[in-house]
CSV table of C-alpha atoms in Angstrom, one decimal:
chain,number,residue,atom,x,y,z
A,1,UNK,CA,-43.9,26.2,2.3
A,2,UNK,CA,-40.9,28.4,2.2
A,3,UNK,CA,-38.8,27.8,-0.9
A,4,UNK,CA,-35.2,27.2,-0.5
A,5,UNK,CA,-35.5,25.9,3.0
A,6,UNK,CA,-34.2,22.5,2.9
A,7,UNK,CA,-30.4,21.6,2.9
A,8,UNK,CA,-30.8,18.1,1.4
A,9,UNK,CA,-33.1,16.4,-1.1
A,10,UNK,CA,-33.6,12.7,-1.6
A,11,UNK,CA,-35.4,10.9,-4.4
A,12,UNK,CA,-36.7,7.3,-3.8
A,13,UNK,CA,-38.4,6.8,-0.3
A,14,UNK,CA,-38.2,3.2,0.0
A,15,UNK,CA,-36.7,1.5,2.9
A,16,UNK,CA,-33.1,2.7,2.2
A,17,UNK,CA,-34.1,6.0,1.1
A,18,UNK,CA,-36.5,6.8,4.0
A,19,UNK,CA,-34.1,5.6,6.5
A,20,UNK,CA,-31.4,7.7,4.9
A,21,UNK,CA,-33.5,10.9,5.0
A,22,UNK,CA,-34.4,10.5,8.7
A,23,UNK,CA,-30.7,10.1,9.3
A,24,UNK,CA,-30.0,13.3,7.7
A,25,UNK,CA,-32.8,15.0,9.8
A,26,UNK,CA,-31.5,13.5,13.0
A,27,UNK,CA,-28.2,15.2,12.3
A,28,UNK,CA,-29.9,18.7,12.2
A,29,UNK,CA,-30.3,19.0,8.7
A,30,UNK,CA,-33.5,19.8,7.1
A,31,UNK,CA,-34.2,17.2,4.4
A,32,UNK,CA,-37.0,17.0,1.7
A,33,UNK,CA,-38.0,13.7,0.0
A,34,UNK,CA,-39.7,13.0,-3.2
A,35,UNK,CA,-41.3,9.9,-4.4
A,36,UNK,CA,-44.3,9.1,-7.1
A,37,UNK,CA,-45.8,6.9,-4.4
A,38,UNK,CA,-48.2,9.0,-2.3
A,39,UNK,CA,-48.1,6.2,0.4
A,40,UNK,CA,-44.4,6.5,0.9
A,41,UNK,CA,-44.6,10.2,0.9
A,42,UNK,CA,-47.1,10.1,3.6
A,43,UNK,CA,-45.3,7.6,5.5
A,44,UNK,CA,-42.3,9.8,5.5
A,45,UNK,CA,-44.0,12.8,6.7
A,46,UNK,CA,-45.8,10.9,9.5
A,47,UNK,CA,-42.5,9.2,10.6
A,48,UNK,CA,-40.3,12.4,10.4
A,49,UNK,CA,-43.0,14.9,11.7
A,50,UNK,CA,-41.9,14.6,15.1
A,51,UNK,CA,-38.2,15.6,14.1
A,52,UNK,CA,-39.5,18.7,12.5
A,53,UNK,CA,-36.8,18.8,9.7
A,54,UNK,CA,-38.3,16.4,7.2
A,55,UNK,CA,-41.0,16.9,4.5
A,56,UNK,CA,-41.8,15.3,1.3
A,57,UNK,CA,-44.0,15.6,-1.8
A,58,UNK,CA,-44.9,13.7,-4.8
A,59,UNK,CA,-44.7,16.7,-7.1
A,60,UNK,CA,-41.3,17.2,-8.5
A,61,UNK,CA,-41.6,21.1,-8.8
A,62,UNK,CA,-42.5,21.3,-5.2
A,63,UNK,CA,-39.6,19.1,-4.2
A,64,UNK,CA,-36.8,21.0,-6.3
A,65,UNK,CA,-37.9,24.4,-5.3
A,66,UNK,CA,-37.9,23.4,-1.7
A,67,UNK,CA,-34.1,23.0,-1.8
A,68,UNK,CA,-31.3,25.6,-1.0
A,69,UNK,CA,-29.0,26.6,-3.8
A,70,UNK,CA,-26.8,24.7,-4.8
A,71,UNK,CA,-29.4,22.0,-4.7
A,72,UNK,CA,-27.9,18.6,-3.3
A,73,UNK,CA,-30.2,16.0,-4.5
A,74,UNK,CA,-29.4,12.3,-3.7
A,75,UNK,CA,-31.1,9.4,-5.9
A,76,UNK,CA,-31.6,6.1,-3.9
A,77,UNK,CA,-33.4,4.3,-6.8
A,78,UNK,CA,-32.6,0.9,-8.4
A,79,UNK,CA,-29.7,0.9,-10.7
A,80,UNK,CA,-30.3,1.3,-14.5
A,81,UNK,CA,-32.7,2.9,-16.8
A,82,UNK,CA,-34.7,4.4,-13.7
A,83,UNK,CA,-31.7,6.7,-12.9
A,84,UNK,CA,-31.6,8.2,-16.3
A,85,UNK,CA,-35.4,8.9,-16.1
A,86,UNK,CA,-35.2,10.4,-12.8
A,87,UNK,CA,-32.3,12.6,-13.9
A,88,UNK,CA,-34.4,13.8,-17.0
A,89,UNK,CA,-37.4,14.4,-14.9
A,90,UNK,CA,-35.1,16.6,-12.5
A,91,UNK,CA,-33.4,18.5,-15.3
A,92,UNK,CA,-36.0,21.3,-16.3
A,93,UNK,CA,-36.1,22.3,-12.7
A,94,UNK,CA,-32.5,22.6,-11.8
A,95,UNK,CA,-30.2,25.6,-11.8
A,96,UNK,CA,-26.4,25.6,-12.9
A,97,UNK,CA,-24.0,24.0,-10.3
A,98,UNK,CA,-27.0,22.1,-8.7
A,99,UNK,CA,-25.6,18.7,-7.5
A,100,UNK,CA,-27.0,15.1,-8.2
A,101,UNK,CA,-25.7,12.2,-6.3
A,102,UNK,CA,-26.3,8.9,-7.4
A,103,UNK,CA,-26.3,6.9,-4.0
A,104,UNK,CA,-27.4,3.3,-5.6
A,105,UNK,CA,-25.4,0.4,-7.1
A,106,UNK,CA,-24.9,2.0,-10.4
A,107,UNK,CA,-22.4,0.2,-12.9
A,108,UNK,CA,-19.3,2.5,-13.0
A,109,UNK,CA,-19.4,3.1,-16.7
A,110,UNK,CA,-22.9,4.5,-16.4
A,111,UNK,CA,-21.6,6.9,-13.9
A,112,UNK,CA,-19.0,8.3,-16.2
A,113,UNK,CA,-21.6,8.5,-19.0
A,114,UNK,CA,-23.9,10.5,-16.7
A,115,UNK,CA,-21.5,12.7,-15.3
A,116,UNK,CA,-20.1,13.9,-18.6
A,117,UNK,CA,-23.9,14.4,-19.9
A,118,UNK,CA,-24.6,16.6,-16.8
A,119,UNK,CA,-21.5,18.5,-17.0
A,120,UNK,CA,-22.5,19.5,-20.4
A,121,UNK,CA,-25.7,20.9,-18.8
A,122,UNK,CA,-23.9,22.8,-16.0
A,123,UNK,CA,-25.1,20.3,-13.5
A,124,UNK,CA,-22.7,18.4,-11.0
A,125,UNK,CA,-23.0,14.6,-10.7
A,126,UNK,CA,-21.1,11.9,-8.8
A,127,UNK,CA,-21.9,8.6,-7.4
A,128,UNK,CA,-21.6,7.6,-4.0
A,129,UNK,CA,-21.8,4.0,-2.8
A,130,UNK,CA,-23.8,3.3,0.4
A,131,UNK,CA,-23.4,0.2,2.4
A,132,UNK,CA,-25.0,-0.9,5.5
A,133,UNK,CA,-28.5,-1.9,4.4
A,134,UNK,CA,-31.6,-0.2,6.0
A,135,UNK,CA,-30.2,-0.3,9.5
A,136,UNK,CA,-27.0,1.4,8.2
A,137,UNK,CA,-29.0,4.1,6.2
A,138,UNK,CA,-30.9,4.8,9.5
A,139,UNK,CA,-28.1,4.8,12.0
A,140,UNK,CA,-24.9,5.4,10.1
A,141,UNK,CA,-23.6,3.8,6.8
A,142,UNK,CA,-20.3,3.8,5.1
A,143,UNK,CA,-20.3,6.0,2.1
A,144,UNK,CA,-18.1,5.7,-0.9
A,145,UNK,CA,-18.2,9.2,-2.8
A,146,UNK,CA,-16.2,9.8,-6.1
A,147,UNK,CA,-16.4,12.2,-9.0
A,148,UNK,CA,-15.9,15.9,-8.6
A,149,UNK,CA,-14.1,16.9,-5.4
A,150,UNK,CA,-15.4,20.4,-5.5
A,151,UNK,CA,-19.1,19.0,-5.8
A,152,UNK,CA,-18.5,16.5,-3.0
A,153,UNK,CA,-17.2,19.2,-0.6
A,154,UNK,CA,-20.8,20.9,-0.7
A,155,UNK,CA,-22.2,17.6,0.5
A,156,UNK,CA,-19.2,16.6,2.7
A,157,UNK,CA,-20.5,17.8,6.1
A,158,UNK,CA,-23.9,16.3,5.6
A,159,UNK,CA,-22.1,12.8,4.6
A,160,UNK,CA,-19.7,13.1,7.5
A,161,UNK,CA,-22.7,13.7,9.9
A,162,UNK,CA,-24.7,10.7,8.9
A,163,UNK,CA,-22.0,8.2,8.2
A,164,UNK,CA,-21.0,5.4,10.7
A,165,UNK,CA,-18.3,6.3,13.0
A,166,UNK,CA,-15.3,4.2,14.0
A,167,UNK,CA,-13.2,5.7,17.0
A,168,UNK,CA,-15.0,8.8,16.2
A,169,UNK,CA,-13.9,8.8,12.5
A,170,UNK,CA,-16.7,9.1,9.9
A,171,UNK,CA,-16.8,6.2,7.6
A,172,UNK,CA,-16.8,8.3,4.5
A,173,UNK,CA,-13.8,9.7,2.3
A,174,UNK,CA,-13.6,11.2,-1.1
A,175,UNK,CA,-12.7,8.0,-3.3
A,176,UNK,CA,-11.3,9.8,-6.3
A,177,UNK,CA,-12.3,11.3,-9.8
A,178,UNK,CA,-15.1,10.0,-12.3
A,179,UNK,CA,-16.7,6.9,-11.2
A,180,UNK,CA,-14.5,6.0,-8.3
A,181,UNK,CA,-17.1,5.9,-5.7
A,182,UNK,CA,-19.4,3.6,-7.7
A,183,UNK,CA,-16.5,1.4,-8.6
A,184,UNK,CA,-15.4,0.8,-5.2
A,185,UNK,CA,-18.8,0.1,-4.0
A,186,UNK,CA,-19.1,-2.5,-6.7
A,187,UNK,CA,-15.8,-4.3,-5.3
A,188,UNK,CA,-17.2,-3.9,-2.1
A,189,UNK,CA,-20.3,-6.0,-2.9
A,190,UNK,CA,-17.7,-8.6,-4.6
A,191,UNK,CA,-16.0,-9.1,-1.4
A,192,UNK,CA,-19.4,-9.3,0.4
A,193,UNK,CA,-20.2,-12.2,-1.9
A,194,UNK,CA,-17.0,-14.0,-1.2
A,195,UNK,CA,-17.5,-13.6,2.5
A,196,UNK,CA,-21.2,-14.7,2.7
A,197,UNK,CA,-20.3,-17.9,0.5
A,198,UNK,CA,-17.6,-18.7,3.0
A,199,UNK,CA,-19.8,-18.3,6.1
A,200,UNK,CA,-22.2,-20.5,4.5
A,201,UNK,CA,-19.6,-23.2,3.4
A,202,UNK,CA,-18.3,-23.4,7.1
A,203,UNK,CA,-21.9,-23.7,8.5
A,204,UNK,CA,-22.6,-26.8,6.0
A,205,UNK,CA,-19.1,-28.2,7.0
A,206,UNK,CA,-20.0,-28.0,10.7
A,207,UNK,CA,-23.3,-29.1,10.2
A,208,UNK,CA,-22.7,-32.2,8.1
A,209,UNK,CA,-19.3,-33.4,9.7
A,210,UNK,CA,-19.4,-31.9,13.1
A,211,UNK,CA,-23.2,-32.7,13.4
A,212,UNK,CA,-23.6,-29.3,15.2
A,213,UNK,CA,-27.2,-28.2,15.8
A,214,UNK,CA,-28.3,-24.7,15.7
A,215,UNK,CA,-27.8,-24.0,19.2
A,216,UNK,CA,-24.2,-25.2,18.9
A,217,UNK,CA,-23.7,-23.3,15.5
A,218,UNK,CA,-24.9,-20.1,17.5
A,219,UNK,CA,-22.4,-20.7,20.2
A,220,UNK,CA,-19.6,-21.2,17.7
A,221,UNK,CA,-20.3,-18.3,15.4
A,222,UNK,CA,-20.8,-16.0,18.7
A,223,UNK,CA,-17.5,-17.0,20.0
A,224,UNK,CA,-15.7,-16.5,16.6
A,225,UNK,CA,-17.2,-13.1,16.6
A,226,UNK,CA,-15.5,-12.3,19.8
A,227,UNK,CA,-12.1,-13.0,18.2
A,228,UNK,CA,-10.2,-12.3,15.1
A,229,UNK,CA,-13.0,-13.3,12.8
A,230,UNK,CA,-15.3,-10.6,14.3
A,231,UNK,CA,-17.3,-9.1,11.5
A,232,UNK,CA,-21.0,-8.2,10.7
A,233,UNK,CA,-21.8,-11.4,8.6
A,234,UNK,CA,-20.4,-13.8,11.4
A,235,UNK,CA,-22.4,-11.7,14.0
A,236,UNK,CA,-25.6,-12.0,12.0
A,237,UNK,CA,-25.0,-15.6,11.3
A,238,UNK,CA,-24.9,-16.2,14.9
A,239,UNK,CA,-28.1,-14.5,15.3
A,240,UNK,CA,-29.8,-16.3,12.4
A,241,UNK,CA,-29.0,-19.6,14.1
A,242,UNK,CA,-31.3,-18.9,17.1
A,243,UNK,CA,-34.3,-17.4,15.2
A,244,UNK,CA,-37.3,-19.4,15.8
A,245,UNK,CA,-39.7,-20.4,13.0
A,246,UNK,CA,-42.6,-18.1,13.3
A,247,UNK,CA,-44.9,-20.4,11.4
A,248,UNK,CA,-44.1,-23.7,13.1
A,249,UNK,CA,-41.7,-25.6,15.2
A,250,UNK,CA,-38.1,-25.5,14.7
A,251,UNK,CA,-35.5,-23.0,13.6
A,252,UNK,CA,-36.3,-20.7,10.7
A,253,UNK,CA,-32.9,-21.1,8.9
A,254,UNK,CA,-33.9,-24.8,8.2
A,255,UNK,CA,-37.1,-23.8,6.6
A,256,UNK,CA,-35.4,-21.4,4.1
A,257,UNK,CA,-35.1,-22.6,0.4
A,258,UNK,CA,-31.6,-22.9,-0.6
A,259,UNK,CA,-31.8,-20.5,-3.5
A,260,UNK,CA,-29.7,-17.5,-3.2
A,261,UNK,CA,-30.6,-14.6,-5.3
A,262,UNK,CA,-28.5,-11.8,-6.5
A,263,UNK,CA,-28.8,-8.3,-8.0
A,264,UNK,CA,-25.7,-8.2,-10.3
A,265,UNK,CA,-22.8,-6.4,-8.5
A,266,UNK,CA,-21.0,-9.5,-7.8
A,267,UNK,CA,-21.1,-10.7,-11.5
A,268,UNK,CA,-20.1,-7.0,-12.3
A,269,UNK,CA,-17.1,-7.3,-10.0
A,270,UNK,CA,-16.0,-10.6,-11.7
A,271,UNK,CA,-16.4,-9.6,-15.3
A,272,UNK,CA,-14.5,-6.3,-14.7
A,273,UNK,CA,-11.7,-8.1,-12.7
A,274,UNK,CA,-11.2,-10.3,-16.0
A,275,UNK,CA,-11.4,-7.2,-18.4
A,276,UNK,CA,-8.4,-5.6,-16.2
A,277,UNK,CA,-6.6,-9.0,-15.7
A,278,UNK,CA,-6.9,-9.4,-11.9
A,279,UNK,CA,-7.9,-13.0,-10.5
A,280,UNK,CA,-10.7,-13.0,-8.0
A,281,UNK,CA,-11.5,-16.7,-7.8
A,282,UNK,CA,-13.3,-16.8,-4.6
A,283,UNK,CA,-15.5,-13.8,-5.5
A,284,UNK,CA,-16.1,-15.7,-8.9
A,285,UNK,CA,-16.9,-18.8,-7.4
A,286,UNK,CA,-19.3,-17.2,-4.8
A,287,UNK,CA,-21.2,-15.7,-7.9
A,288,UNK,CA,-21.4,-19.1,-9.5
A,289,UNK,CA,-22.5,-20.6,-6.4
A,290,UNK,CA,-25.8,-18.7,-6.3
A,291,UNK,CA,-26.2,-19.5,-9.9
A,292,UNK,CA,-26.0,-23.2,-9.0
A,293,UNK,CA,-28.2,-22.7,-6.2
A,294,UNK,CA,-30.8,-21.5,-8.5
A,295,UNK,CA,-30.8,-24.9,-10.3
A,296,UNK,CA,-32.7,-26.6,-7.5
A,297,UNK,CA,-34.8,-29.1,-9.6
A,298,UNK,CA,-31.6,-30.1,-11.4
A,299,UNK,CA,-29.6,-30.5,-8.1
A,300,UNK,CA,-32.4,-32.8,-6.6
A,301,UNK,CA,-32.3,-34.9,-9.8
A,302,UNK,CA,-28.4,-35.2,-9.6
A,303,UNK,CA,-28.5,-35.9,-6.0
A,304,UNK,CA,-30.7,-39.0,-6.5
A,305,UNK,CA,-28.2,-40.3,-9.5
A,306,UNK,CA,-25.0,-39.7,-7.3
A,307,UNK,CA,-25.8,-40.6,-3.8
A,308,UNK,CA,-23.0,-39.8,-1.6
A,309,UNK,CA,-21.7,-42.1,1.0
A,310,UNK,CA,-21.3,-41.5,4.9
A,311,UNK,CA,-19.4,-38.5,6.0
A,312,UNK,CA,-16.5,-39.0,8.5
A,313,UNK,CA,-17.1,-37.4,12.0
A,314,UNK,CA,-13.7,-36.1,13.2
A,315,UNK,CA,-13.6,-34.9,16.9
A,316,UNK,CA,-15.8,-32.0,17.2
A,317,UNK,CA,-13.5,-29.5,18.8
A,318,UNK,CA,-10.6,-30.0,16.5
A,319,UNK,CA,-13.0,-29.5,13.7
A,320,UNK,CA,-14.1,-26.3,15.3
A,321,UNK,CA,-10.4,-25.0,15.7
A,322,UNK,CA,-9.3,-25.9,12.3
A,323,UNK,CA,-12.6,-24.2,10.8
A,324,UNK,CA,-11.8,-20.9,12.7
A,325,UNK,CA,-8.4,-21.1,11.3
A,326,UNK,CA,-9.3,-22.0,7.6
A,327,UNK,CA,-12.3,-19.4,7.5
A,328,UNK,CA,-9.9,-16.8,8.8
A,329,UNK,CA,-7.5,-17.7,6.1
A,330,UNK,CA,-10.0,-17.5,3.4
A,331,UNK,CA,-11.3,-14.1,4.6
A,332,UNK,CA,-7.8,-12.8,4.4
A,333,UNK,CA,-7.6,-14.1,0.7
A,334,UNK,CA,-11.0,-12.6,-0.3
A,335,UNK,CA,-10.2,-9.2,1.2
A,336,UNK,CA,-6.9,-9.5,-0.7
A,337,UNK,CA,-8.4,-10.3,-4.0
A,338,UNK,CA,-10.8,-7.3,-3.8
A,339,UNK,CA,-8.1,-4.9,-2.6
A,340,UNK,CA,-5.8,-6.2,-5.5
A,341,UNK,CA,-8.6,-5.4,-7.9
A,342,UNK,CA,-9.0,-1.9,-6.7
A,343,UNK,CA,-5.2,-1.4,-7.0
A,344,UNK,CA,-5.3,-2.3,-10.5
A,345,UNK,CA,-8.4,-0.5,-11.2
A,346,UNK,CA,-6.9,2.7,-9.7
A,347,UNK,CA,-4.2,2.6,-12.4
A,348,UNK,CA,-6.4,1.4,-15.2
A,349,UNK,CA,-9.0,4.2,-14.8
A,350,UNK,CA,-7.0,7.0,-13.1
A,351,UNK,CA,-9.0,6.8,-9.8
A,352,UNK,CA,-6.1,7.6,-7.7
A,353,UNK,CA,-7.6,5.3,-4.9
A,354,UNK,CA,-6.1,5.2,-1.2
A,355,UNK,CA,-6.6,1.5,-0.3
A,356,UNK,CA,-5.9,2.5,3.4
A,357,UNK,CA,-8.5,5.1,3.3
A,358,UNK,CA,-11.0,2.5,1.8
A,359,UNK,CA,-10.2,-0.1,4.4
A,360,UNK,CA,-10.6,2.5,7.1
A,361,UNK,CA,-14.1,3.7,6.0
A,362,UNK,CA,-15.2,-0.1,5.9
A,363,UNK,CA,-14.6,-0.6,9.5
A,364,UNK,CA,-17.9,0.2,10.5
A,365,UNK,CA,-21.3,0.7,8.8
A,366,UNK,CA,-21.0,-1.4,5.9
A,367,UNK,CA,-21.7,-5.1,5.5
A,368,UNK,CA,-18.1,-6.2,5.2
A,369,UNK,CA,-17.0,-4.6,8.4
A,370,UNK,CA,-14.6,-6.7,10.0
A,371,UNK,CA,-11.7,-6.6,12.6
A,372,UNK,CA,-9.6,-7.6,9.8
A,373,UNK,CA,-9.8,-4.3,8.3
A,374,UNK,CA,-7.8,-2.5,10.9
A,375,UNK,CA,-4.7,-4.7,9.8
A,376,UNK,CA,-5.6,-4.2,5.9
A,377,UNK,CA,-5.8,-0.4,6.7
A,378,UNK,CA,-2.4,-0.5,8.4
A,379,UNK,CA,-0.7,-2.6,5.5
A,380,UNK,CA,-1.7,-0.2,2.9
A,381,UNK,CA,-0.8,2.9,5.0
A,382,UNK,CA,2.7,1.5,5.7
A,383,UNK,CA,3.2,0.6,2.1
A,384,UNK,CA,1.4,2.7,-0.3
A,385,UNK,CA,2.8,0.7,-3.3
A,386,UNK,CA,1.6,-2.7,-1.8
A,387,UNK,CA,-0.4,-4.5,-4.5
A,388,UNK,CA,-1.5,-7.6,-2.7
A,389,UNK,CA,-1.9,-8.2,0.9
A,390,UNK,CA,-0.2,-11.5,0.7
A,391,UNK,CA,3.0,-9.5,0.1
A,392,UNK,CA,2.6,-7.6,3.5
A,393,UNK,CA,4.8,-9.0,6.4
A,394,UNK,CA,1.9,-8.8,8.8
A,395,UNK,CA,-0.2,-10.8,6.7
A,396,UNK,CA,2.6,-13.3,5.9
A,397,UNK,CA,2.3,-14.3,9.5
A,398,UNK,CA,-1.3,-14.6,9.5
A,399,UNK,CA,-1.4,-16.9,6.5
A,400,UNK,CA,1.6,-19.1,7.7
A,401,UNK,CA,-0.6,-19.6,10.9
A,402,UNK,CA,-3.8,-20.7,9.2
A,403,UNK,CA,-2.9,-22.2,5.9
A,404,UNK,CA,-2.3,-25.8,7.2
A,405,UNK,CA,-5.8,-25.8,8.7
A,406,UNK,CA,-7.1,-24.7,5.2
A,407,UNK,CA,-5.4,-27.6,3.4
A,408,UNK,CA,-6.6,-30.1,6.1
A,409,UNK,CA,-10.3,-29.1,5.7
A,410,UNK,CA,-10.0,-28.9,1.9
A,411,UNK,CA,-8.7,-32.6,1.7
A,412,UNK,CA,-11.5,-33.5,4.3
A,413,UNK,CA,-14.4,-31.9,2.4
A,414,UNK,CA,-13.0,-33.3,-1.1
A,415,UNK,CA,-12.9,-36.8,0.6
A,416,UNK,CA,-16.3,-36.5,2.2
A,417,UNK,CA,-18.1,-34.8,-0.8
A,418,UNK,CA,-18.9,-31.5,1.1
A,419,UNK,CA,-18.8,-28.6,-1.4
A,420,UNK,CA,-16.4,-25.8,-0.3
A,421,UNK,CA,-15.7,-23.9,-3.6
A,422,UNK,CA,-15.0,-20.7,-1.8
A,423,UNK,CA,-12.3,-22.3,0.5
A,424,UNK,CA,-11.0,-24.6,-2.4
A,425,UNK,CA,-10.5,-21.4,-4.7
A,426,UNK,CA,-8.9,-19.4,-1.8
A,427,UNK,CA,-6.2,-22.3,-1.2
A,428,UNK,CA,-5.8,-22.7,-5.1
A,429,UNK,CA,-5.3,-18.9,-5.4
A,430,UNK,CA,-2.9,-18.7,-2.7
A,431,UNK,CA,-0.9,-21.7,-4.0
A,432,UNK,CA,-0.8,-20.4,-7.5
A,433,UNK,CA,0.1,-16.6,-6.5
A,434,UNK,CA,2.9,-17.9,-4.4
A,435,UNK,CA,4.4,-20.3,-7.2
A,436,UNK,CA,7.4,-18.9,-8.7
A,437,UNK,CA,6.7,-21.2,-11.9
A,438,UNK,CA,3.5,-22.4,-13.0
A,439,UNK,CA,2.7,-25.0,-15.8
A,440,UNK,CA,1.4,-22.2,-18.1
A,441,UNK,CA,4.5,-22.8,-20.3
A,442,UNK,CA,2.6,-25.8,-21.7
A,443,UNK,CA,-0.3,-23.7,-22.5
A,444,UNK,CA,1.8,-21.3,-24.5
A,445,UNK,CA,3.3,-24.0,-26.4
A,446,UNK,CA,-0.1,-25.5,-27.2
A,447,UNK,CA,-1.3,-21.8,-28.4
A,448,UNK,CA,1.8,-21.6,-30.5
A,449,UNK,CA,1.2,-25.1,-32.0
A,450,UNK,CA,-2.3,-24.6,-33.0
A,451,UNK,CA,-2.5,-20.9,-33.5
A,452,UNK,CA,1.0,-19.5,-34.2
A,453,UNK,CA,0.5,-17.3,-31.1
A,454,UNK,CA,4.3,-17.3,-30.1
A,455,UNK,CA,5.9,-17.6,-26.9
A,456,UNK,CA,8.7,-16.0,-24.8
A,457,UNK,CA,11.7,-18.0,-23.4
A,458,UNK,CA,13.2,-17.8,-20.1
A,459,UNK,CA,16.8,-18.0,-21.3
A,460,UNK,CA,17.0,-15.5,-23.9
A,461,UNK,CA,15.2,-12.1,-25.0
A,462,UNK,CA,12.6,-12.1,-27.9
A,463,UNK,CA,9.5,-13.5,-29.2
A,464,UNK,CA,9.4,-16.9,-30.6
A,465,UNK,CA,7.4,-19.3,-32.9
A,466,UNK,CA,8.0,-23.0,-33.6
A,467,UNK,CA,6.9,-25.4,-36.2
A,468,UNK,CA,5.7,-28.3,-34.0
A,469,UNK,CA,4.7,-30.8,-36.5
């Protein structure tokens, strides 16, 4: 094997890694993979052999020495300690100015720590969020790189080649310094949690109160996907409804246990939003609903104790029409919350994020791609100081057109015992955010009463404390 012959190295040849490296090779770059599992190494060599630009090894020295300088090595391994372990295993073989890219879902503070550590050793390191799943990795993901702009420029041609394209524009852009890339991907995943929860809630609503069967649900979601709700998650939901059970009669979705797992990025998004003081209740409840879903035995017991009555059956077409409007409303609110968090984090951490650019690279390749993102990109392009989509004139009209349907369905769901916390929280967030005065003055009075925490007044400057007894 000729040393220094390969343009790009990738550690971790699982489904994502294997597909990503084949994507690199398809775009006329020579790529070399590394994995400790000999079966994964052999599988990549077999699959990439016809391309002629792919090789792999289970020997780390062979892997590193095969790469051209400065070496560009991407890690697609699970977040956490394994990333640090891989870095330590690579270090003895690297040269000054080599580049390590973390393409996994690492927590952003870990990225900052690793960047500082490797900088002290003369090695460039940056995080790059990758969205799109296995299919995106193979055919074009959305990529969110941050960190050193100079280091990114070394990899930029490769990333632009492999990324998804929207109107011939690559869905990759430099996010900002430090851990900006991993942070943006984290919030992307938080938005993803919210949108998934909402699509599931409306499936439940249409199934229970509209009595739609899977064929009808497929038709409704397919129609929605042709309009303003066009999105990856609505599209795949439509496909899921028509998948037959391979092990028996009926449709597969009806046989799947209602316990949704999670890997933690949604929780990180919620926790950090609280840290920086940004409300994202739709995303918060999406995380909580996965936790509630895990309590299956308790839910079964509780359901027996609190049996619900019959559910009203509204006129089917009116229900579908209102559902489309209300889901669109809640989608807007979810994106608004996520973008608000990104805006605040940019100021808090010095990321210098372009929210318009972020929305643009999410238009294709990623899990939260949706027709809505074109308007979101335009809103932040037109007003670079915009903090919340609800303050955008374009989205003001969209909200006014759909909020009444959201209110009607919230009332209907509450009266009929149909859990729709994503929609409920979206509407409550909207009502609170658009209230010039909230009842939190009473909370401040309570805090001052029992803890002497003081308060401000609306009629004069200063900080006040009262003896309430």
